[in-house]
PDB file of C-alpha atoms in Angstrom:
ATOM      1  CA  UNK A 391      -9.822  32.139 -53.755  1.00 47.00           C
ATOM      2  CA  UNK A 392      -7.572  34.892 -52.934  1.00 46.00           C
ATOM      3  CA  UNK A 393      -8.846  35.234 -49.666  1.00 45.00           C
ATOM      4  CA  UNK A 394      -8.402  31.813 -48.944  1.00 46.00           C
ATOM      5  CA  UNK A 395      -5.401  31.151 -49.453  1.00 47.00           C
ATOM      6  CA  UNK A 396      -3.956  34.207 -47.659  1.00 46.00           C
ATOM      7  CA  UNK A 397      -5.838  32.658 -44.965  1.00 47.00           C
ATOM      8  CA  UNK A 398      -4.333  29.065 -45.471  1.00 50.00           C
ATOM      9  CA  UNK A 399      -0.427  31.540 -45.750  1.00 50.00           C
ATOM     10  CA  UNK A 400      -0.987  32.694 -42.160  1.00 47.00           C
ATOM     11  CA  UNK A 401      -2.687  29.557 -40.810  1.00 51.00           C
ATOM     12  CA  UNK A 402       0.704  28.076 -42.080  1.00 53.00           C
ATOM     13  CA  UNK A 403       2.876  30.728 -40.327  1.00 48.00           C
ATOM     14  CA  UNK A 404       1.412  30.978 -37.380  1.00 48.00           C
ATOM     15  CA  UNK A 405       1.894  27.213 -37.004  1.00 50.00           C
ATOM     16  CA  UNK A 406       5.394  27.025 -37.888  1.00 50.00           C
ATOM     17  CA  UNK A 407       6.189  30.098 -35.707  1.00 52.00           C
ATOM     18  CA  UNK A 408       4.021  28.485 -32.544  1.00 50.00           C
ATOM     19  CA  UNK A 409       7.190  27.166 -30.801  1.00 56.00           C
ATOM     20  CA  UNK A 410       8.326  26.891 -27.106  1.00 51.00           C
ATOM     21  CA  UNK A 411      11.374  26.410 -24.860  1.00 50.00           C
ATOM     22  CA  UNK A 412      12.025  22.850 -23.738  1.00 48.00           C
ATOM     23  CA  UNK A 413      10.689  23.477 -20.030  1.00 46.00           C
ATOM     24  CA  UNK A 414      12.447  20.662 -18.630  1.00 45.00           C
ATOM     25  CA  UNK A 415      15.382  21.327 -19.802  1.00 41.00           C
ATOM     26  CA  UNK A 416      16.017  18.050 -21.223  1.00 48.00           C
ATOM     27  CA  UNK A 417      19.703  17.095 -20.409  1.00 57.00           C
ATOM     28  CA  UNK A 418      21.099  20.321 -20.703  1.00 62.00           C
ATOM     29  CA  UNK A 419      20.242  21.541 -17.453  1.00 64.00           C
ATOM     30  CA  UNK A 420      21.985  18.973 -15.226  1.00 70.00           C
ATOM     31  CA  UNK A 421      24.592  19.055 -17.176  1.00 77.00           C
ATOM     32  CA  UNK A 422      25.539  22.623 -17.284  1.00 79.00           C
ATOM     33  CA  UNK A 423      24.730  22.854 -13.546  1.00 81.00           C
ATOM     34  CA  UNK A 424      26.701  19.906 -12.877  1.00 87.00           C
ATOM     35  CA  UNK A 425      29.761  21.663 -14.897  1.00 91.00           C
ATOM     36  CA  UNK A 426      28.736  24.825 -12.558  1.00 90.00           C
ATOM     37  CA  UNK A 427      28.505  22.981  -9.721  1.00 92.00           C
ATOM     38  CA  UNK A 428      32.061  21.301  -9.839  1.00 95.00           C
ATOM     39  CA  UNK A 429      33.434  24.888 -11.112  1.00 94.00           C
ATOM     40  CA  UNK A 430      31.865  26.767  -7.929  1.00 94.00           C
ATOM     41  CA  UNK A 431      32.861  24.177  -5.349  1.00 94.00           C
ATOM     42  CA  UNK A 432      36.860  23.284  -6.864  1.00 95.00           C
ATOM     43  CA  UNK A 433      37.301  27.248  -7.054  1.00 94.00           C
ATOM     44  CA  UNK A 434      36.364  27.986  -3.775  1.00 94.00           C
ATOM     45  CA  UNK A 435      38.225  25.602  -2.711  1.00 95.00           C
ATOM     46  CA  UNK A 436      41.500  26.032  -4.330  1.00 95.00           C
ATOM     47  CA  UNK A 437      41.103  29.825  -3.433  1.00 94.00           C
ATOM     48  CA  UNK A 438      40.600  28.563  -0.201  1.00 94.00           C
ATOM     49  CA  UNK A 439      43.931  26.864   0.155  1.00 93.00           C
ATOM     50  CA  UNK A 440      45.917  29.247  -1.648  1.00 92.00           C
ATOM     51  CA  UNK A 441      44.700  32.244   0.586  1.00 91.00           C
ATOM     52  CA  UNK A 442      46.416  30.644   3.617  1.00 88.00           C
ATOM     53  CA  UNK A 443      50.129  31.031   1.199  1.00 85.00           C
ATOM     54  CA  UNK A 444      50.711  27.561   0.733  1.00 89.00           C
ATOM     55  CA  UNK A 445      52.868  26.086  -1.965  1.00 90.00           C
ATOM     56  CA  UNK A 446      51.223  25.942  -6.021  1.00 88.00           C
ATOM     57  CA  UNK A 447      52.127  22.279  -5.329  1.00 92.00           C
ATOM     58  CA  UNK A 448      49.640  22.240  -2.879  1.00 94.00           C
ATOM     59  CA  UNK A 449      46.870  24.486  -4.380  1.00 94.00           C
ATOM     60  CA  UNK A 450      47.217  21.955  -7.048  1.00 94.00           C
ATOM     61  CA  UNK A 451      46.733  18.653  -4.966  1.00 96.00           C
ATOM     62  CA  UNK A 452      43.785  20.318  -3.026  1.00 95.00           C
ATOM     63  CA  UNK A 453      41.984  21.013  -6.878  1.00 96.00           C
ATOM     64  CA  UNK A 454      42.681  17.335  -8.123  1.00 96.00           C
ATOM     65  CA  UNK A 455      41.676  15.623  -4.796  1.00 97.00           C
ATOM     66  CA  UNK A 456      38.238  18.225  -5.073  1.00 96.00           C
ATOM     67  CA  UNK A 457      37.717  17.057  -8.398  1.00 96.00           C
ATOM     68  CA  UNK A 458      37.824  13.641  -7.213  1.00 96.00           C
ATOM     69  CA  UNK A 459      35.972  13.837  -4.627  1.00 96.00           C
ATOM     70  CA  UNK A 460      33.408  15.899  -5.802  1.00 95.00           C
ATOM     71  CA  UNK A 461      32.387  13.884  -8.931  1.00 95.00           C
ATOM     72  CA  UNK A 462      32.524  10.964  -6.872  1.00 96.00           C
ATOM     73  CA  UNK A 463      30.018  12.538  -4.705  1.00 94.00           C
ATOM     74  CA  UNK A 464      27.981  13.263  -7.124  1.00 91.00           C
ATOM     75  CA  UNK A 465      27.709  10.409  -8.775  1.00 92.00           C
ATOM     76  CA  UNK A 466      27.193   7.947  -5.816  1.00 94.00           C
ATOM     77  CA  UNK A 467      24.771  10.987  -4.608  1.00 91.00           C
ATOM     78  CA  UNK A 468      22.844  10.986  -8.122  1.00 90.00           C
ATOM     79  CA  UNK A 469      22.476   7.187  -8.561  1.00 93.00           C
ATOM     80  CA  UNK A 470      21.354   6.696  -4.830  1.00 94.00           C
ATOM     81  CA  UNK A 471      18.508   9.015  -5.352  1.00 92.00           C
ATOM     82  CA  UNK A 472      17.365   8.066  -8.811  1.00 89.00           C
ATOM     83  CA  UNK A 473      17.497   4.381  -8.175  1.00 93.00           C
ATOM     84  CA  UNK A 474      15.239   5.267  -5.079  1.00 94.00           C
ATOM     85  CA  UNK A 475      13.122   7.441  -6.952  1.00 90.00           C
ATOM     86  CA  UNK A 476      12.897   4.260  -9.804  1.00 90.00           C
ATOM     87  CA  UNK A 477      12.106   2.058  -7.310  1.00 93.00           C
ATOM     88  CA  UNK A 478       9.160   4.091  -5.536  1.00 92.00           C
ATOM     89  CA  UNK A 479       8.004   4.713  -8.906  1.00 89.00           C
ATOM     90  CA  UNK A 480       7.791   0.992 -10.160  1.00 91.00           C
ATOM     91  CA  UNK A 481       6.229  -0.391  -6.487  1.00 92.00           C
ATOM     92  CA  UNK A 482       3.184   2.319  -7.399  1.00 89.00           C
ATOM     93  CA  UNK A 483       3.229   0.961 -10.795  1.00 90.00           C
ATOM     94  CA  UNK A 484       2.635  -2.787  -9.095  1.00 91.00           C
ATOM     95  CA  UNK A 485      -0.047  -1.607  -7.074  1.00 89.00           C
ATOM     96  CA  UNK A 486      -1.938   0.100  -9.684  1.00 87.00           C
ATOM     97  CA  UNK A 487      -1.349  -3.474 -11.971  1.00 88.00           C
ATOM     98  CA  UNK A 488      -2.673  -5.437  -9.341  1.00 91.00           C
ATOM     99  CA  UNK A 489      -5.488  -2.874  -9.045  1.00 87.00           C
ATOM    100  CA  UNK A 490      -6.316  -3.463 -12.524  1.00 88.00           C
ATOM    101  CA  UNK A 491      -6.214  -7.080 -12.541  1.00 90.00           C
ATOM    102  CA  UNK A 492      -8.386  -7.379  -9.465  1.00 90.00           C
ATOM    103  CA  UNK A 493     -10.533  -4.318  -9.994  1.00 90.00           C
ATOM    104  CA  UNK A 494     -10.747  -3.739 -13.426  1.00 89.00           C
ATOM    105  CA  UNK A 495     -14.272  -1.846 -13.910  1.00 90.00           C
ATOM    106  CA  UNK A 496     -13.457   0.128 -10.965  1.00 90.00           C
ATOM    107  CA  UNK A 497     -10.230   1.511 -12.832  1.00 88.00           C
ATOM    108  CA  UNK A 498     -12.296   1.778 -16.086  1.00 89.00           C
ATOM    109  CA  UNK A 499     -15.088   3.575 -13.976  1.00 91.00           C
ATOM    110  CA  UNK A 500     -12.008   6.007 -12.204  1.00 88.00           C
ATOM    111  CA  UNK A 501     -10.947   6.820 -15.812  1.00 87.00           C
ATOM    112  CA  UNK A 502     -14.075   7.608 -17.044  1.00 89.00           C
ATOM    113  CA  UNK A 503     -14.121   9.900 -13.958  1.00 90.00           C
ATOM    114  CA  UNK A 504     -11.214  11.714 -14.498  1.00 86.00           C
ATOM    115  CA  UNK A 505     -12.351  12.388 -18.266  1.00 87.00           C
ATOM    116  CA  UNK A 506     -15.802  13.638 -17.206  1.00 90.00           C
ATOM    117  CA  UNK A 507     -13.455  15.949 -14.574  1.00 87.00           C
ATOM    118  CA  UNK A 508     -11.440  17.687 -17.432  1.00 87.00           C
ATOM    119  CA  UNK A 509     -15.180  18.601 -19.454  1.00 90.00           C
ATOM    120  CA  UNK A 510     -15.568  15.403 -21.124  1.00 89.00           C
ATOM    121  CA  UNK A 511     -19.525  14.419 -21.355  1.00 93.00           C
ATOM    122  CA  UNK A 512     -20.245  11.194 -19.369  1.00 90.00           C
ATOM    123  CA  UNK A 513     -21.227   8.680 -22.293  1.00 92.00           C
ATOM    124  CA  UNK A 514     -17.716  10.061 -23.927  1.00 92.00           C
ATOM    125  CA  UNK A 515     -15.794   9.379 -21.335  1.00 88.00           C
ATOM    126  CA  UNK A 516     -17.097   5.989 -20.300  1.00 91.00           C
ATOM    127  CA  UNK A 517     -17.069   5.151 -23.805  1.00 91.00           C
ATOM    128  CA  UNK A 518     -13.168   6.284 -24.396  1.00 87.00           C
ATOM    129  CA  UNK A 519     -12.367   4.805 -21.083  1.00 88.00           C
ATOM    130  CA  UNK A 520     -13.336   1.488 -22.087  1.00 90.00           C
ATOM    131  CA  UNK A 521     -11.689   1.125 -25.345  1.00 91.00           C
ATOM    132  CA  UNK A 522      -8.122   2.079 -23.803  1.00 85.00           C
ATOM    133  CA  UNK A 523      -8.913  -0.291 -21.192  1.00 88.00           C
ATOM    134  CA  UNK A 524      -9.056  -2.841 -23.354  1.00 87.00           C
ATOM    135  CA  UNK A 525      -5.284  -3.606 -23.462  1.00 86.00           C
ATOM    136  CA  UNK A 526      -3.764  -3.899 -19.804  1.00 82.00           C
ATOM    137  CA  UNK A 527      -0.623  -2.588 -20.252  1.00 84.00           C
ATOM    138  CA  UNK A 528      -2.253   0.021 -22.403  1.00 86.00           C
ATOM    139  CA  UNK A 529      -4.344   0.795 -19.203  1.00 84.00           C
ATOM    140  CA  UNK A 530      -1.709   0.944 -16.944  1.00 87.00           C
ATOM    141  CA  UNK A 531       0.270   3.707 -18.747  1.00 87.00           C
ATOM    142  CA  UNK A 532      -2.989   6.013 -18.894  1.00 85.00           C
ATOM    143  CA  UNK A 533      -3.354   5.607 -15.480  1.00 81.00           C
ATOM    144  CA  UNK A 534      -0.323   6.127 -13.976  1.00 86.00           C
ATOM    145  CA  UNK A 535      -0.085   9.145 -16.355  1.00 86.00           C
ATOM    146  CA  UNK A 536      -2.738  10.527 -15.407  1.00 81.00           C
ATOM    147  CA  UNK A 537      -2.564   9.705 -11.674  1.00 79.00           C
ATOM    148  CA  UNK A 538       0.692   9.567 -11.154  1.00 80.00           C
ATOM    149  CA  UNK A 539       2.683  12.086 -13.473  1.00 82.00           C
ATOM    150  CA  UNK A 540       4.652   9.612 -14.962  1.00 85.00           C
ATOM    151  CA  UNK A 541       5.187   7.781 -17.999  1.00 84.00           C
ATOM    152  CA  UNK A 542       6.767   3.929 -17.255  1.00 83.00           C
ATOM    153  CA  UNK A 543       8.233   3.465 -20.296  1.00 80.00           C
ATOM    154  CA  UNK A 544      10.625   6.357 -19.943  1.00 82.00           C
ATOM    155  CA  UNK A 545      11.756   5.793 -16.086  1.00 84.00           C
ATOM    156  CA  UNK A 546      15.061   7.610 -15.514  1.00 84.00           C
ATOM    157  CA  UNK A 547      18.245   5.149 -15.365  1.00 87.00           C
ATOM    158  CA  UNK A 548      20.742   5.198 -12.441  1.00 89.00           C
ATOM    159  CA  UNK A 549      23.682   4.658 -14.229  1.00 90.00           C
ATOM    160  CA  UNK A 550      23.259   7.226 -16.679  1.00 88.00           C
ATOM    161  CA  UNK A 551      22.351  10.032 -13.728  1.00 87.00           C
ATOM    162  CA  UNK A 552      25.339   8.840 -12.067  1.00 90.00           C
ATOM    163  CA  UNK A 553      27.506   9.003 -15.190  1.00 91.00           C
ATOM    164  CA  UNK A 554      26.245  12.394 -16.522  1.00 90.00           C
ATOM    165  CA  UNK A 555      26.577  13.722 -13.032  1.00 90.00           C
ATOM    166  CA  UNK A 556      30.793  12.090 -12.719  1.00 93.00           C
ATOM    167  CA  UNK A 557      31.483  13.453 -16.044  1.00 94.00           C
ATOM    168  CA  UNK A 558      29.879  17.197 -16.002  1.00 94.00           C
ATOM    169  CA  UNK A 559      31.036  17.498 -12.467  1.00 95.00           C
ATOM    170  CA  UNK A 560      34.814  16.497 -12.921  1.00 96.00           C
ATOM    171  CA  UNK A 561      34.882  18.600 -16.154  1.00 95.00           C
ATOM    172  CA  UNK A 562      33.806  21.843 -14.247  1.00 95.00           C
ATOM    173  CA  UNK A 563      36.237  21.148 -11.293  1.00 96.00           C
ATOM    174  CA  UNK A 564      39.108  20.961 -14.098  1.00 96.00           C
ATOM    175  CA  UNK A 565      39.000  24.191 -15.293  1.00 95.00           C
ATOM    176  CA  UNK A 566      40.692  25.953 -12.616  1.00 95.00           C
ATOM    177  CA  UNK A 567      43.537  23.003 -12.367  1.00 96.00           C
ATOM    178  CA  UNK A 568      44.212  23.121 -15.842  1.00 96.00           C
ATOM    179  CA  UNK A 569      46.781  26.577 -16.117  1.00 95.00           C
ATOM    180  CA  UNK A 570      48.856  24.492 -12.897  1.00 94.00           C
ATOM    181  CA  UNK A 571      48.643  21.421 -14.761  1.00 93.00           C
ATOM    182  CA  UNK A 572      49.963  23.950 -17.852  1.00 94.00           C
ATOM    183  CA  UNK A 573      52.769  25.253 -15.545  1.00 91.00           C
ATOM    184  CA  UNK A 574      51.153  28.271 -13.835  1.00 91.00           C
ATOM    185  CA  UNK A 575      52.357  29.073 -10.351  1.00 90.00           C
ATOM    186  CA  UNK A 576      49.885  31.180  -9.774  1.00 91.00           C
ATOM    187  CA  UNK A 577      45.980  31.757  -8.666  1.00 92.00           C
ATOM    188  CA  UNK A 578      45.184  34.456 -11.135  1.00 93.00           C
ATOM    189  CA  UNK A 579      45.412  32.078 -14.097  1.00 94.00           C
ATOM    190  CA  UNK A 580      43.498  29.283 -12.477  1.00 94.00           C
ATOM    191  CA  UNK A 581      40.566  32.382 -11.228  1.00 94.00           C
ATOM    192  CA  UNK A 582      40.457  33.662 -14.710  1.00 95.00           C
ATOM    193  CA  UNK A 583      40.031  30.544 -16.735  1.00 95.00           C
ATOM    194  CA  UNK A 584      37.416  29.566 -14.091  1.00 94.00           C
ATOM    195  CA  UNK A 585      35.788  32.594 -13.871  1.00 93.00           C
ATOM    196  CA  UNK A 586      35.286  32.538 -17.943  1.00 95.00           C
ATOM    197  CA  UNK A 587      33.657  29.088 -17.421  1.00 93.00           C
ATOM    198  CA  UNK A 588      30.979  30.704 -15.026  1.00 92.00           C
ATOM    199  CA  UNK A 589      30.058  33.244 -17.524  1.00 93.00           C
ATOM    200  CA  UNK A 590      30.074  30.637 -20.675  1.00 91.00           C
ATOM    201  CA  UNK A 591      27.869  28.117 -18.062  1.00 88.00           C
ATOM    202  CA  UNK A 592      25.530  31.100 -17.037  1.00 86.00           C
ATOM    203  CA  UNK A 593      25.062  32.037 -20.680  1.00 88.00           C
ATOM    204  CA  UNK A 594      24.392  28.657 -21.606  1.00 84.00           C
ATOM    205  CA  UNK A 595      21.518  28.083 -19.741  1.00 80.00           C
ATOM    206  CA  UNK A 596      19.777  31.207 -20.889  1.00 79.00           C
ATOM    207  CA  UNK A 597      18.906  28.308 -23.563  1.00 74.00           C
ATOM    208  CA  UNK A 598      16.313  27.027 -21.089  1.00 68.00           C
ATOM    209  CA  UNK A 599      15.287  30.618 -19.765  1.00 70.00           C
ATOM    210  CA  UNK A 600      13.741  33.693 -20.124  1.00 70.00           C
ATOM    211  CA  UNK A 601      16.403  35.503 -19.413  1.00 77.00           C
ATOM    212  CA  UNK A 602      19.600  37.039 -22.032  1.00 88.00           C
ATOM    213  CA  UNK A 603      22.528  35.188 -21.968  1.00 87.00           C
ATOM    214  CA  UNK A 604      24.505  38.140 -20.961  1.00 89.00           C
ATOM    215  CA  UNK A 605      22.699  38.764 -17.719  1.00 90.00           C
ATOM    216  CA  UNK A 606      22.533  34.869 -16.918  1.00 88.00           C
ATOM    217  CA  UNK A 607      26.324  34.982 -18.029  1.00 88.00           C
ATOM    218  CA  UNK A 608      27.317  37.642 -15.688  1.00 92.00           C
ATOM    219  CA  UNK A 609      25.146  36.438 -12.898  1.00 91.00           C
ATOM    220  CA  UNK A 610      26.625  33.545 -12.563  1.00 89.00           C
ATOM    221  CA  UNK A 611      30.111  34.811 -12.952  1.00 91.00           C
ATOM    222  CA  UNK A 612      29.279  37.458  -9.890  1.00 93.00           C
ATOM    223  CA  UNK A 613      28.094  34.578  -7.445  1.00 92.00           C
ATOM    224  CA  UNK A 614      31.024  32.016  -8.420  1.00 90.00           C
ATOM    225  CA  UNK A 615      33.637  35.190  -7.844  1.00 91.00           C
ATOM    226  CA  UNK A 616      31.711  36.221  -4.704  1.00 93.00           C
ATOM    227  CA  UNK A 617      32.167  32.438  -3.500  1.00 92.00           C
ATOM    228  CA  UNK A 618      35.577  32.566  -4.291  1.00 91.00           C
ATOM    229  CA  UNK A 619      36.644  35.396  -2.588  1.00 92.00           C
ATOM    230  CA  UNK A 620      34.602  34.536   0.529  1.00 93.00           C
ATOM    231  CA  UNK A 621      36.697  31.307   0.941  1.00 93.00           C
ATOM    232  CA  UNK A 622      39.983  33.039   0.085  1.00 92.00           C
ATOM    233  CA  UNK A 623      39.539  36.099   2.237  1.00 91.00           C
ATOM    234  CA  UNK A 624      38.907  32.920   5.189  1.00 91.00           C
ATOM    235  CA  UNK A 625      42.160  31.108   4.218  1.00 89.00           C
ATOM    236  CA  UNK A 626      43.777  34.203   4.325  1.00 88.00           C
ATOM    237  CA  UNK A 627      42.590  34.566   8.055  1.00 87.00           C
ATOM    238  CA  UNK A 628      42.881  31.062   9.246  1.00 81.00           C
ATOM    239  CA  UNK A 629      46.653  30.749   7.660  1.00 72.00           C
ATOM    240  CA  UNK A 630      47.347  33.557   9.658  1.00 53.00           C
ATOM    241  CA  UNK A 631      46.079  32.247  12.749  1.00 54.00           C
ATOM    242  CA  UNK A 632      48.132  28.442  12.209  1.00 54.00           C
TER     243      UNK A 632
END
């Protein structure tokens, strides 16, 4: 009995330990990359302006017309492609709901096949095959899950990309405005505060990796600084030329 239930102990334990990272990244991902995204691009470009020693006033303007224009990039960028991607998706889903209206023991018999091809034995598979076939709609979401990749009840919406994408995006691109909008008249502030945002982004999506959130942290922070002094070191230069 003893020996039982230690067995049933670690059966339990190994179950509840038996865990893994959300591979996908669920929304997390876009989101924190949008955030990095709008972070990268508004730094560089404030940097940008400010290395050819223009006015704070100006430095300013450049970050809240980047912020603008970025997130409504994004978005219009983001909806564009998901509602395409929705689209293609649903068209296959009408061709493979014609297929099984016209052809329906053909599909069955394709199902079975696909069973038989992952080590299910024949009379199994043809057997399975034809009770999920028994509901259309039921059939449709097998198939075009197991032919297609996808599921059609859980098609990505366009709005909601384009949304997430706006609001991530803009909120990245503030950080650096927000010690001018505080009353700084200078960059280091604005590099600083954005430059801690990198790091807390990077570290962040060490959530979804492998990787510590100190070296994701710090990677991040390296290429968004390296970005920014690229683009400042060539307003420098070109402010010199004009």
């Amino acid at each position: 009995m003893a020996i039982i239930e230690t067995e049933a102990s670690l059966h339990e334990a190994h179950r509840d330990n038996h865990t893994h990272r959300d591979v996908n990244g669920g929304w997390l991902r876009p989101a924190v990359f949008g955030a990095m995204d709008g972070l990268v691009s508004n730094l560089a470009l404030m940097t940008g302006v400010a290395g050819g020693a223009v006015s704070h006033q100006t430095v300013v303007l450049t970050g809240l017309a980047g912020l603008a224009a970025g997130a409504f990039s994004m978005a219009a960028g983001e909806y564009t492609s998901v509602a395409s991607q929705r689209e293609l998706v649903e068209a296959e889903l009408e061709v493979e709901r014609r297929e099984l209206r016209k052809h329906p023991k053909d599909e069955e018999r394709e199902l079975a096949q696909l069973y038989e091809g992952r080590g299910v034995t024949p009379a199994l598979a043809r057997e399975v095959a034809r009770q999920l076939s028994k509901d259309p709609e039921q059939a449709l979401e097998i198939h075009a899950r197991e032919e297609l990749g996808i599921d059609p009840g859980d098609l990505p919406s366009p709005t909601v990309a384009a949304a997430s994408s706006f609001a991530s995006f803009a909120l990245g691109a503030l950080l650096p405005v927000i010690p001018y909008l505080l009353g700084a008249t200078a960059l280091w502030p604005a590099v600083l505060l954005a430059l801690l945002g990198l790091f807390a982004c990077g570290a962040v999506v060490a959530r979804v990796t492998a990787r510590s959130w100190w070296y994701s942290g710090l990677r991040q922070l390296a290429l968004g600084g390296a970005a920014a002094g690229v683009t400042y070191a060539l307003g420098s230069l070109f402010g010199a030329a004009v």
